Coordinates of C-alpha atoms in Angstrom, one line a residue:
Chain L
X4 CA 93.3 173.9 81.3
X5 CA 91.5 174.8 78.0
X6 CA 91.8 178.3 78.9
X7 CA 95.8 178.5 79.1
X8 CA 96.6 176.0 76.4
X9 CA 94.4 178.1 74.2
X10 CA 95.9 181.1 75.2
X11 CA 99.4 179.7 74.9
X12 CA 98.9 179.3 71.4
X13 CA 97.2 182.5 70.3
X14 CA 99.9 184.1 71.8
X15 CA 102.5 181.9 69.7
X16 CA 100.6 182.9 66.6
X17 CA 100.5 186.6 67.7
X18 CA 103.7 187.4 68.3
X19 CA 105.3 185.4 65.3
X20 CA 103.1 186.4 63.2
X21 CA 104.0 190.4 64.1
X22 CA 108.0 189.3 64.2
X23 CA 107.4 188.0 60.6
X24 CA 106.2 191.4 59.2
X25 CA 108.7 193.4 61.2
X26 CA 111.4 191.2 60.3
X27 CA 114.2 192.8 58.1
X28 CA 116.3 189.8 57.3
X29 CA 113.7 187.7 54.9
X30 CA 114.8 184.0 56.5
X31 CA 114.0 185.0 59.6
X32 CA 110.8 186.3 58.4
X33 CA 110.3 182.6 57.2
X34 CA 111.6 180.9 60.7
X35 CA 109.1 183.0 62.6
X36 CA 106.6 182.1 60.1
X37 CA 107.1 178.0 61.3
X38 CA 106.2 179.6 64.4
X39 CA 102.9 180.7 63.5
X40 CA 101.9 178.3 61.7
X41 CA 102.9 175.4 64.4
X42 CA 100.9 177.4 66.4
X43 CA 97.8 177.2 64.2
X44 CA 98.2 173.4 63.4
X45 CA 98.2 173.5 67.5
X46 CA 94.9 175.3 67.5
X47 CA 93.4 172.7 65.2
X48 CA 94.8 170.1 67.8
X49 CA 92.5 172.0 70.4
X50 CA 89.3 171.7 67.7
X51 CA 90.0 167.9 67.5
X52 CA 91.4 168.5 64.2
X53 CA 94.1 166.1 64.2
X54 CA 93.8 165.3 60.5
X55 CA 94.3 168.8 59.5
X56 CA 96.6 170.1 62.1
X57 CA 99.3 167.1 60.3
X58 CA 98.5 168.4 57.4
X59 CA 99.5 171.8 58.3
X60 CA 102.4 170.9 59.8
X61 CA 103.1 168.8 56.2
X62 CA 102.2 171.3 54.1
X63 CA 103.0 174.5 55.3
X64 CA 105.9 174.1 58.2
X65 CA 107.8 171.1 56.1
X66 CA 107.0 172.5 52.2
X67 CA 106.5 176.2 52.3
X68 CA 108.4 177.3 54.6
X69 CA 111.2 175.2 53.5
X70 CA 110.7 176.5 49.5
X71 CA 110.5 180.2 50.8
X72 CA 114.3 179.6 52.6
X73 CA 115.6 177.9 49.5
X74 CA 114.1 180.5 47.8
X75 CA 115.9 183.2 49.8
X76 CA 119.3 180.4 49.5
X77 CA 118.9 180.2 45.5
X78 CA 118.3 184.1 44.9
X79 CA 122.1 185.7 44.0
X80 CA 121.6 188.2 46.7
X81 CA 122.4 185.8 49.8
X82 CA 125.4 188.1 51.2
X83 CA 123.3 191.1 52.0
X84 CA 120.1 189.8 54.4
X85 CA 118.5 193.2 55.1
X86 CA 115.7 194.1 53.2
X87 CA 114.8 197.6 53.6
X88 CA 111.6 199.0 52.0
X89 CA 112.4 201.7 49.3
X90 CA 109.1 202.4 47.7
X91 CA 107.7 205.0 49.5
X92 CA 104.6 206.3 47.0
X93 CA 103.0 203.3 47.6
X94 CA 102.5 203.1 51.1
X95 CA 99.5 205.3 51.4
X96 CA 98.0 202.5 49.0
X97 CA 98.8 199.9 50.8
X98 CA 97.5 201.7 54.4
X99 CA 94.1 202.1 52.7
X100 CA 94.0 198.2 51.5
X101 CA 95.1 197.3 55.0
X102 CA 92.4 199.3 56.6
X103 CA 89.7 197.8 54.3
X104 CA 90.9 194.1 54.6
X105 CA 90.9 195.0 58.8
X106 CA 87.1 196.2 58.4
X107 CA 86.3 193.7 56.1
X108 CA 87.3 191.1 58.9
X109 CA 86.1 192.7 61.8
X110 CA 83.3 192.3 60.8
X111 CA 83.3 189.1 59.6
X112 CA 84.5 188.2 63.0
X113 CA 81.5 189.8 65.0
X114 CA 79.0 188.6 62.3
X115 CA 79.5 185.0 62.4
X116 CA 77.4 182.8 64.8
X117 CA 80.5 181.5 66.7
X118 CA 79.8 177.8 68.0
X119 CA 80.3 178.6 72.1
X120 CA 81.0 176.3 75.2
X121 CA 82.9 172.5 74.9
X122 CA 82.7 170.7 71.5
X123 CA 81.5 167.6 70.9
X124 CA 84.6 164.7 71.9
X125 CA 85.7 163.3 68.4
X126 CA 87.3 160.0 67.4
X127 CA 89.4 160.9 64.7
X128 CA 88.5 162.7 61.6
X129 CA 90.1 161.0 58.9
X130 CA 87.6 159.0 57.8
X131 CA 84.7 161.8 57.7
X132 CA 87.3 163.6 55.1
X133 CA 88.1 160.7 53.1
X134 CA 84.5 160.3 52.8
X135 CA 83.4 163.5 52.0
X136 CA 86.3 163.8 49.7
X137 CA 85.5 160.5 47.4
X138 CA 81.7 161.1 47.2
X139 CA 80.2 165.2 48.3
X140 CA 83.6 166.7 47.0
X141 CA 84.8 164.8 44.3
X142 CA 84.9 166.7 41.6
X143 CA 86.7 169.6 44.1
X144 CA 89.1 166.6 44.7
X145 CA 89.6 165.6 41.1
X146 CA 89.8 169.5 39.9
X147 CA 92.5 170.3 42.2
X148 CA 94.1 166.8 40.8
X149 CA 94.4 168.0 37.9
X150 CA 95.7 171.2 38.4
X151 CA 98.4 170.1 40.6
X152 CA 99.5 167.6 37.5
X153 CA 98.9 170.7 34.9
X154 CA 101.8 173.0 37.1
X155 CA 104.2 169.9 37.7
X156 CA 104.4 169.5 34.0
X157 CA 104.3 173.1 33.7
X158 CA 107.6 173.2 35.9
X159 CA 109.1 170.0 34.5
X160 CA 108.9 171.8 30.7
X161 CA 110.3 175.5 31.9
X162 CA 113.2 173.6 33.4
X163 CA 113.7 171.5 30.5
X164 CA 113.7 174.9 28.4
X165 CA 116.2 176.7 30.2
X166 CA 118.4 173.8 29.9
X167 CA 118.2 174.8 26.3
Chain T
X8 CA 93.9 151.6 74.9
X9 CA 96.2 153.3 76.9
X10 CA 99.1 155.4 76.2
X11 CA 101.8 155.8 78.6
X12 CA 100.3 159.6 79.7
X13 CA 96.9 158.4 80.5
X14 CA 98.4 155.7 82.3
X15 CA 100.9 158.2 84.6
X16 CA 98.2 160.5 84.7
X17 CA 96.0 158.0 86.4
X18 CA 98.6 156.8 88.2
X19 CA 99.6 159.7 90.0
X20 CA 96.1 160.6 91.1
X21 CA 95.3 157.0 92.7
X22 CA 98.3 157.4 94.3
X23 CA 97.5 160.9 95.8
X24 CA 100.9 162.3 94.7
X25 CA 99.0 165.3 93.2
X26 CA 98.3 168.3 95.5
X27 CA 94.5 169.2 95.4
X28 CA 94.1 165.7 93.2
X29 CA 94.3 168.3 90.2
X30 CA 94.2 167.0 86.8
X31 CA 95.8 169.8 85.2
X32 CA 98.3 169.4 87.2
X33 CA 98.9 165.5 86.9
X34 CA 98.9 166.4 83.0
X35 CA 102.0 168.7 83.6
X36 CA 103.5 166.1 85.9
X37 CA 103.0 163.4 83.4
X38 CA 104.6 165.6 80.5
X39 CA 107.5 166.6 81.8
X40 CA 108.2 163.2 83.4
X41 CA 108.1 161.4 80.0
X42 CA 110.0 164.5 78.6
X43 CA 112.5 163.7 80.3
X44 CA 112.1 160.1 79.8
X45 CA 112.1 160.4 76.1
X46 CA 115.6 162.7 76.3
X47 CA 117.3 159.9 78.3
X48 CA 116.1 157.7 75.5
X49 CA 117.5 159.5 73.1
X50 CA 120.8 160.1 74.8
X51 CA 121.0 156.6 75.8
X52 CA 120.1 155.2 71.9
X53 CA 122.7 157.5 70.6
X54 CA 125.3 156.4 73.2
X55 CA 124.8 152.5 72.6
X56 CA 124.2 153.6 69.0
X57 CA 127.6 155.4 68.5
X58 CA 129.3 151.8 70.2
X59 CA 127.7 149.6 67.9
X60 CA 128.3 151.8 64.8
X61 CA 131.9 152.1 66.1
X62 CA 132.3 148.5 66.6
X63 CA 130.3 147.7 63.7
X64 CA 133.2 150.0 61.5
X65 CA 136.0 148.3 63.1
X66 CA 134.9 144.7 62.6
X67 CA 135.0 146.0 58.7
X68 CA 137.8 147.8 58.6
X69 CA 139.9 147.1 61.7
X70 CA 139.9 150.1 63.6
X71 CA 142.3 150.1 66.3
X72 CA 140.4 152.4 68.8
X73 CA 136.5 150.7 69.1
X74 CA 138.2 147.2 69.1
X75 CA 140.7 147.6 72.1
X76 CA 139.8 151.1 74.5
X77 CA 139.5 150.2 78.1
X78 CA 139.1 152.0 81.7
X79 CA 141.1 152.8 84.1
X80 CA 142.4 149.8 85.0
X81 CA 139.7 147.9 83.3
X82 CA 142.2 146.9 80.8
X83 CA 140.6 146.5 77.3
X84 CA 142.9 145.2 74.7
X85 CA 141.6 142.1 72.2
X86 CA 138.8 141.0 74.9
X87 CA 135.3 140.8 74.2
X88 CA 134.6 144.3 76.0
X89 CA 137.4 145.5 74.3
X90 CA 136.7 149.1 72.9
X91 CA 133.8 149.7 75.5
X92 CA 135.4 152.8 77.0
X93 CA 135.6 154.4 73.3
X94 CA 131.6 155.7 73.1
X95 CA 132.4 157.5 76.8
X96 CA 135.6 158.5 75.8
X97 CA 134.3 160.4 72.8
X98 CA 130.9 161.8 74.6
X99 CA 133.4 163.3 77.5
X100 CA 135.6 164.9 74.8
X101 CA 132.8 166.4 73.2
X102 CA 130.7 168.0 76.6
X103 CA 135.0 169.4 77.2
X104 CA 135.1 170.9 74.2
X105 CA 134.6 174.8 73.6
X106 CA 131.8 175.9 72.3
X107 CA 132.7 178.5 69.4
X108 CA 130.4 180.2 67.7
X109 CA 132.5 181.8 64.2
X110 CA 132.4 185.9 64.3
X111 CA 130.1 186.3 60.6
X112 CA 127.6 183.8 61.6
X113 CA 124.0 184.2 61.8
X114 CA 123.8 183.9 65.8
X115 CA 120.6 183.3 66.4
X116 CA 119.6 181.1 63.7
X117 CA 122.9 179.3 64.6
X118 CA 121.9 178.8 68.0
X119 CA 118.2 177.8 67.7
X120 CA 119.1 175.3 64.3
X121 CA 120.6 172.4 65.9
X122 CA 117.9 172.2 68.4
X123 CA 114.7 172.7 65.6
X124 CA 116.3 169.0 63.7
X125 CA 116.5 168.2 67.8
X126 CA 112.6 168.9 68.6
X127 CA 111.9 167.3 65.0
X128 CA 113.2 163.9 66.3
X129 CA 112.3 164.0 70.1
X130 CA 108.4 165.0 68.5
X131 CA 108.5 161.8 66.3
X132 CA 109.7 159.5 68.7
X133 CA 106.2 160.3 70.9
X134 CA 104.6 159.0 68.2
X135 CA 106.4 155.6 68.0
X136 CA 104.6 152.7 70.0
X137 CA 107.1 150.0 71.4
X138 CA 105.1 147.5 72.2
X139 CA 101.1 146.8 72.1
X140 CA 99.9 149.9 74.4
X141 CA 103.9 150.8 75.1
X142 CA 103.2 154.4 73.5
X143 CA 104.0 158.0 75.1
X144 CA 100.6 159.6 73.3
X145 CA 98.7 157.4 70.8
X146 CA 97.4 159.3 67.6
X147 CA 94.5 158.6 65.5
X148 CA 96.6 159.7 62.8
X149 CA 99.9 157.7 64.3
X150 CA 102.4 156.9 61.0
X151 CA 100.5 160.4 59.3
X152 CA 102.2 162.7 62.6
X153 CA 105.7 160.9 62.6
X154 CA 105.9 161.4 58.7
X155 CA 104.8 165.4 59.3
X156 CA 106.8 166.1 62.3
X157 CA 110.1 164.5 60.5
X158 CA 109.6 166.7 57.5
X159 CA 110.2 170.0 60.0
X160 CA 114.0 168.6 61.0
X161 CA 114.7 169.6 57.0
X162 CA 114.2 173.4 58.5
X163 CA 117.1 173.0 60.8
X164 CA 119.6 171.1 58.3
X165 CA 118.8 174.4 55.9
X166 CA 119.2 176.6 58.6
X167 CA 122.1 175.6 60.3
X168 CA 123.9 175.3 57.2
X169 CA 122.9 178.6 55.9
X170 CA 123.4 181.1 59.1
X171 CA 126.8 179.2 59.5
X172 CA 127.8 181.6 56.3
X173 CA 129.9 179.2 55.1
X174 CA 129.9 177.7 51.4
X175 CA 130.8 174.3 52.1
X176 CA 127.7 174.3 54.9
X177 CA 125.4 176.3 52.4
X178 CA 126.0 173.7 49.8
X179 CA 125.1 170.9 52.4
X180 CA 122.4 172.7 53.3
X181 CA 121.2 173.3 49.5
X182 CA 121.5 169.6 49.1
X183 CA 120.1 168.5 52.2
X184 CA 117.0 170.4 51.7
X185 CA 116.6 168.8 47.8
X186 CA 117.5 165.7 48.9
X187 CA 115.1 164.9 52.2
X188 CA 112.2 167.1 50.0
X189 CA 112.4 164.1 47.2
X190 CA 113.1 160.9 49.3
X191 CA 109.6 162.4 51.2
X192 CA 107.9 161.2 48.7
X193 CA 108.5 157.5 47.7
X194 CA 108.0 157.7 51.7
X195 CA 104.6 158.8 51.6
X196 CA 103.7 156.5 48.6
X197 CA 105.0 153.1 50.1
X198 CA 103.2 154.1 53.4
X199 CA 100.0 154.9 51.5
X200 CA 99.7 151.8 50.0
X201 CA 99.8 149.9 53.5
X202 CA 97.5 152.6 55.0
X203 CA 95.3 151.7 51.8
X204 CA 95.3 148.0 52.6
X205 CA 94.9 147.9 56.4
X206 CA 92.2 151.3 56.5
X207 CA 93.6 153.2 59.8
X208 CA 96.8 155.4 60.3
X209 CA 97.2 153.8 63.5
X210 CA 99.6 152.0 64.3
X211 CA 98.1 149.7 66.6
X212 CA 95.7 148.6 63.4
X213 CA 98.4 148.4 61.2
X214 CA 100.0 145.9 63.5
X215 CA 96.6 144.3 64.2
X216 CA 95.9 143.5 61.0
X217 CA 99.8 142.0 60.7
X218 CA 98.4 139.6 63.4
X219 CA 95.4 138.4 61.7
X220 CA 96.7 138.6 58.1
X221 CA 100.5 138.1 57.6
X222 CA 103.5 140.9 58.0
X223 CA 103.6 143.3 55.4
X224 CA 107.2 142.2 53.5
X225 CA 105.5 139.1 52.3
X226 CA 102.0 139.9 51.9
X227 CA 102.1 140.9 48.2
X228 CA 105.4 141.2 45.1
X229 CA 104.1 144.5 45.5
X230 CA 105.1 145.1 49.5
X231 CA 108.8 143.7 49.5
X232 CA 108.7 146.6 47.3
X233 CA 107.3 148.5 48.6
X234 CA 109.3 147.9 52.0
X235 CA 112.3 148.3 49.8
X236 CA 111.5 151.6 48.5
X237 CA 110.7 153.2 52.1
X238 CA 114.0 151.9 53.9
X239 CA 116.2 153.3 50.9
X240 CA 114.3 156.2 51.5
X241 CA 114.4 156.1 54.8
X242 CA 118.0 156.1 54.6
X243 CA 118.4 159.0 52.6
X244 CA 116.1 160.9 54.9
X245 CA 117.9 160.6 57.5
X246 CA 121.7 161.1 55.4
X247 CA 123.4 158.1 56.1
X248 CA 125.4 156.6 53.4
X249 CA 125.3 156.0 50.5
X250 CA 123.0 159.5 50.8
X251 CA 125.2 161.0 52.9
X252 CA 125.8 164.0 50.5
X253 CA 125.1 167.2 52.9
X254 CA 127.9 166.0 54.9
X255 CA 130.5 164.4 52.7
X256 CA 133.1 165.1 55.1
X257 CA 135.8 164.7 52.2
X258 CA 134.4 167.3 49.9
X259 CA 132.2 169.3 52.0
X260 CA 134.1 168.9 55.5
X261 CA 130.4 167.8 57.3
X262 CA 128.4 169.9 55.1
X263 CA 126.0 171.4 57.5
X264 CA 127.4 170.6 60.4
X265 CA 131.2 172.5 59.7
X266 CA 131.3 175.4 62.1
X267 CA 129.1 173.5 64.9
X268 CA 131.4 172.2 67.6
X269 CA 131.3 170.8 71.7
X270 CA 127.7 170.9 72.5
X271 CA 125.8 172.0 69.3
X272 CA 127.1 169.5 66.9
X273 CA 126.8 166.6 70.0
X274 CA 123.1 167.8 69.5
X275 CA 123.1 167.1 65.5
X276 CA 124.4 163.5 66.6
X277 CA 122.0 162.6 69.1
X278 CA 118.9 163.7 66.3
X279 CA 120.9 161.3 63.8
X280 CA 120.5 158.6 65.4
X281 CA 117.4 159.2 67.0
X282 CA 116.3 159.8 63.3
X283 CA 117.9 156.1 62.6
X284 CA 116.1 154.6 65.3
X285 CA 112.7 156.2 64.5
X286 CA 113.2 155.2 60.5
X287 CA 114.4 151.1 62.2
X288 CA 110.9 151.5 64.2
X289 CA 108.6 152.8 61.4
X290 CA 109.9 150.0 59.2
X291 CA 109.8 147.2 62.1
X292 CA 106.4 148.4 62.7
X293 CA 104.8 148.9 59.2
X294 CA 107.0 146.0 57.0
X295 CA 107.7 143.4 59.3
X296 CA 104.7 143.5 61.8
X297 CA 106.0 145.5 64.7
X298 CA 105.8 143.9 68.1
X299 CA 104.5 140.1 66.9
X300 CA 106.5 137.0 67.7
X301 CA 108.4 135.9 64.5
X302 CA 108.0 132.6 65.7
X303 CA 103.9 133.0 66.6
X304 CA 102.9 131.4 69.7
X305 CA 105.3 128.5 68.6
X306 CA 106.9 129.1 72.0
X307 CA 103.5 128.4 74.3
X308 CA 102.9 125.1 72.0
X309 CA 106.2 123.7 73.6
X310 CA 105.8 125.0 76.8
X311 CA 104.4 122.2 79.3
X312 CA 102.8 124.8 82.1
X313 CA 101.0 128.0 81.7
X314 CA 104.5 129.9 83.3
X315 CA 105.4 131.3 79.4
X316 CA 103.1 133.4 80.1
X317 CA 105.3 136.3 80.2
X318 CA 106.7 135.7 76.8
X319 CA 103.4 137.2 75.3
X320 CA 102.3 140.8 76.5
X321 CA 103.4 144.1 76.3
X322 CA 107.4 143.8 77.4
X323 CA 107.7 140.8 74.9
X324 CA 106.5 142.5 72.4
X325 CA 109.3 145.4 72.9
X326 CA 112.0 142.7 73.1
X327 CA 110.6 141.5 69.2
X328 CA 110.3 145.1 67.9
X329 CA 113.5 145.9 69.2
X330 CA 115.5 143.0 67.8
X331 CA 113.9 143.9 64.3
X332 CA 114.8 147.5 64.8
X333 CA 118.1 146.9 65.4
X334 CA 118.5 144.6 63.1
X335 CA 117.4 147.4 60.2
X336 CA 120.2 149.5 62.6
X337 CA 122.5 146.8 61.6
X338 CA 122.0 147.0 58.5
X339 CA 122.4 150.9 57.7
X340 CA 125.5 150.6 59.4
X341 CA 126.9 147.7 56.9
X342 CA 125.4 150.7 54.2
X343 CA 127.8 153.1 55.6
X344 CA 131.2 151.1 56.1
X345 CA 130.8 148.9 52.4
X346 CA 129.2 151.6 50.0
X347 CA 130.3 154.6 48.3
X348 CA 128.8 157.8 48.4
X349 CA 126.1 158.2 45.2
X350 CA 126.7 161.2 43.1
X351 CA 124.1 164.2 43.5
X352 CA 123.0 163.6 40.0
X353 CA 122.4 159.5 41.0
X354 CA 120.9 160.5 44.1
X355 CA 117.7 162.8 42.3
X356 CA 118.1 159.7 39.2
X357 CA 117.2 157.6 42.3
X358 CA 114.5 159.3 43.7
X359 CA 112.6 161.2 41.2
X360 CA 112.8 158.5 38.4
X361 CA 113.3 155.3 40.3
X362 CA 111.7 155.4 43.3
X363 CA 108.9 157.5 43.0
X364 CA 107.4 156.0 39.7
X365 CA 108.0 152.6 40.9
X366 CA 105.9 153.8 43.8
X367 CA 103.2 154.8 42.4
X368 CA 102.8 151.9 39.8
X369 CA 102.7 150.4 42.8
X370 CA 99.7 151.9 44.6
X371 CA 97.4 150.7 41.9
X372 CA 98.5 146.9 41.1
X373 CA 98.3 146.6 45.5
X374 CA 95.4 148.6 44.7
X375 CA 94.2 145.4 42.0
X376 CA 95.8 142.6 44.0
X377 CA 93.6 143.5 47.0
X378 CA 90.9 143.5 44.2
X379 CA 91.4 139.9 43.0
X380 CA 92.4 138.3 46.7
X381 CA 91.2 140.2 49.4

């Protein structure tokens, strides 16, 4: 049961994630994008992450992918969709990035001392992450607090500015 | 505790219905059995749902049609069913209707967008328990998943309205999207502070500790605020009036919704009020303590034999949650045939300068009243 529910998923994530990069028309880019990353909030289901996979689904599926479509809505270009790559000097760049990034994570991948066979059955994680938020992490917590506040003022004074 | 799944999963394999006594396959069994269940649910709230709201209308403004419709031979007319056949009347009309999908449109986007606000709804009512233990899958992180998995339905409103490639649906869309993105969060905020108070996300705790404290509305000033806050909210997350602004039929001719007809827009109407229902739940649940008796075991004290016995349990407790659900459904539909529609420029006053800093004052005097008398 593991096995195809597992399977299931990494498939989802797959084959949206290659439909989001091969995607000419940027929203549907972004609608496939949901699709990957429901499918990783799934995954975290399967590791007992139930905390985090919500918060995926929060964060990611019902804030950024909905900012990057009203992005695409707000941008004066709406009427013509396709997208069609014109720089062509940099693409023997970016091949050589690619490659490094796909060796870089390979081996990451074979290095790490993967955790094999059933996990341990957990009861809910929220309170391990509160906990470890308010006393290990706090000042993690408290940093990215104030960093948050710093870019919604930031925001609230460049709109005010445009205003004029 | 038991959720509905484990208890059909279990069921099925005592009763050897499963070939092999598989698990797996009980697990499929159960799933798309309460699938299904939950789409007749849905259908069935939105069909008794559409009556009411029709009814509702024509008490207030004396609509001819809701107040009189009858069968075939069933004669309606100023009876007390009068107006019943108006809700099947309507849903027949719609399944007849052609489905046209406009030349310029976005068609697959177009297609898949009524049923992504669909899945958002039909995901959120698993969530929902009815009753003590009455729940199709019970979550750790219960009232955390319903508020995650409504904020996807957002995706379909903007989609539909954008592949549509129509400027009255883009604007709905545009408007939809700002509008449900800052009514989430005076949600989150008045459901934080109960989640503060009671310690769990569940919802069985949060009604638990109802039963052995007192319902939410009148624990604290703070709460009737707070329970104020989350069903205006509520109401403008799921665009009912005096929020209705993505559809507007009389400016935007339905917004979003424009170029959907027959099929695809019966689809946006079932996930409205299956959004209703699951915003008259959350608050039924969380505000005024869910499935408890508003009249406590008042009933059993005046009872001369044991035999009341069945007006505790489980079922009981669906009856009280549903009374106070659609009660709240009741009163979204007085919103919608008294009020005015609130101008876009009220609606983010409301929200970003209203709601959400009353909110948040909020969290920390509950914050110092649990302090002082907890």
């Amino acid at each position: 049961m593991g096995d195809i529910t597992f399977s299931v998923l990494a498939v989802l994530v797959i084959v949206t994630a290659f439909w989001v990069v091969t995607s000419r028309n940027l929203v549907h880019a972004a609608v496939a994008l949901m699709g990957t990353l429901f499918g990783v909030a799934g995954l975290y289901v399967f590791l007992y992450a139930d905390f985090m996979a919500a918060v995926q689904i929060i964060i990611y599926v019902g804030g950024i992918t909905v900012l990057i479509i009203f992005g695409v809505m707000l941008t004066q270009r709406i009427g013509d969709k396709m997208l069609v790559q014109t720089t062509m000097p940099n693409r023997a760049f970016a091949a050589i990035v690619v490659a490094a990034l796909f060796v870089a994570l390979a081996s990451l991948i074979f290095k790490t001392p993967w955790h094999r066979g059933d996990l341990p059955e957990m009861d809910g994680t929220v309170s391990i992450i509160g906990n470890a938020l308010l006393t290990r992490y706090l000042l993690h917590f408290e940093v990215a607090g104030v960093l948050l506040l710093l870019a919604l003022l930031g925001a609230a004074y460049l709109a005010r500015r445009a205003h004029g | 505790m038991t959720s509905f799944t484990d208890s059909l999963i279990k069921g099925l394999l005592d009763l050897g219905l499963v070939p092999g006594g598989s698990a797996a396959l009980a697990l499929v069994g159960a799933v798309i059995f309460l699938g299904v269940a939950v789409f007749l649910l849905i259908a069935l709230n939105a069909l008794i749902a559409v009556y009411f709201e029709r009814k509702v209308s024509a008490f207030m403004q004396d609509r001819l049609g809701p107040m009189e419709a009858g069968f075939f031979g069933f004669a309606g007319g100023k009876r007390f069913w009068g107006g019943i056949a108006q809700t099947v009347a309507d849903a027949l009309k719609l399944l007849g209707k052609e489905d046209i999908i406009p030349t310029d449109t976005d068609r697959k986007l177009f297609i898949i967008a009524p049923f992504i606000i669909f899945g958002a709804a039909f995901c959120a009512i698993i969530g929902i328990p009815v009753g003590y233990g009455l729940v199709i899958s019970d979550f750790n992180i219960g009232i955390f998943y319903v508020v995650a998995i409504s904020s996807v339905g957002v995706i379909g409103i903007i989609l539909s309205g954008w592949a549509s490639n129509n400027k009255w649906s883009l604007y709905g869309a545009m408007r939809a999207a700002a509008q449900i993105i800052s009514y989430e969060l005076p949600i989150g905020m008045s459901l934080l502070l109960v989640v503060m108070v009671v310690g769990s996300l569940q919802f069985h705790d949060i009604v638990a500790w109802q039963e052995t404290n007192r319902w939410f509305i009148i624990h604290s000033p703070f709460t009737v605020i707070a329970f104020l806050i989350f069903f205006l909210s509520g109401v403008a997350e799921v665009n009912r009036t005096p929020f209705d602004l993505p559809e507007s039929e009389s400016e935007l001719v339905a917004g979003f919704m424009t170029e959907y007809s027959g099929f695809r827009w019966a689809i946006f109407f079932l996930s409205e009020y299956a959004n209703v229902a699951v915003v008259s739940l959350m608050t039924a649940i969380v505000f005024l303590g869910g499935w408890l008796s508003p009249v406590g075991g008042l009933l059993r004290t005046f009872s001369v034999a044991d035999g009341w016995y069945y007006l505790e349990g489980p079922w009981w407790g669906a009856f009280w949650i549903s009374v106070k659900a659609i009660f709240l459904i009741f009163v979204m539909m007085w919103f919608r045939w008294t009020w005015p529609r609130m101008r876009v420029d009220q609606l983010m006053y409301t929200a970003w300068k209203v709601f959400i800093p009353f909110a948040l004052v909020n969290i920390f005097l509950v914050g110092v009243w649990e302090l002082l008398f907890a």
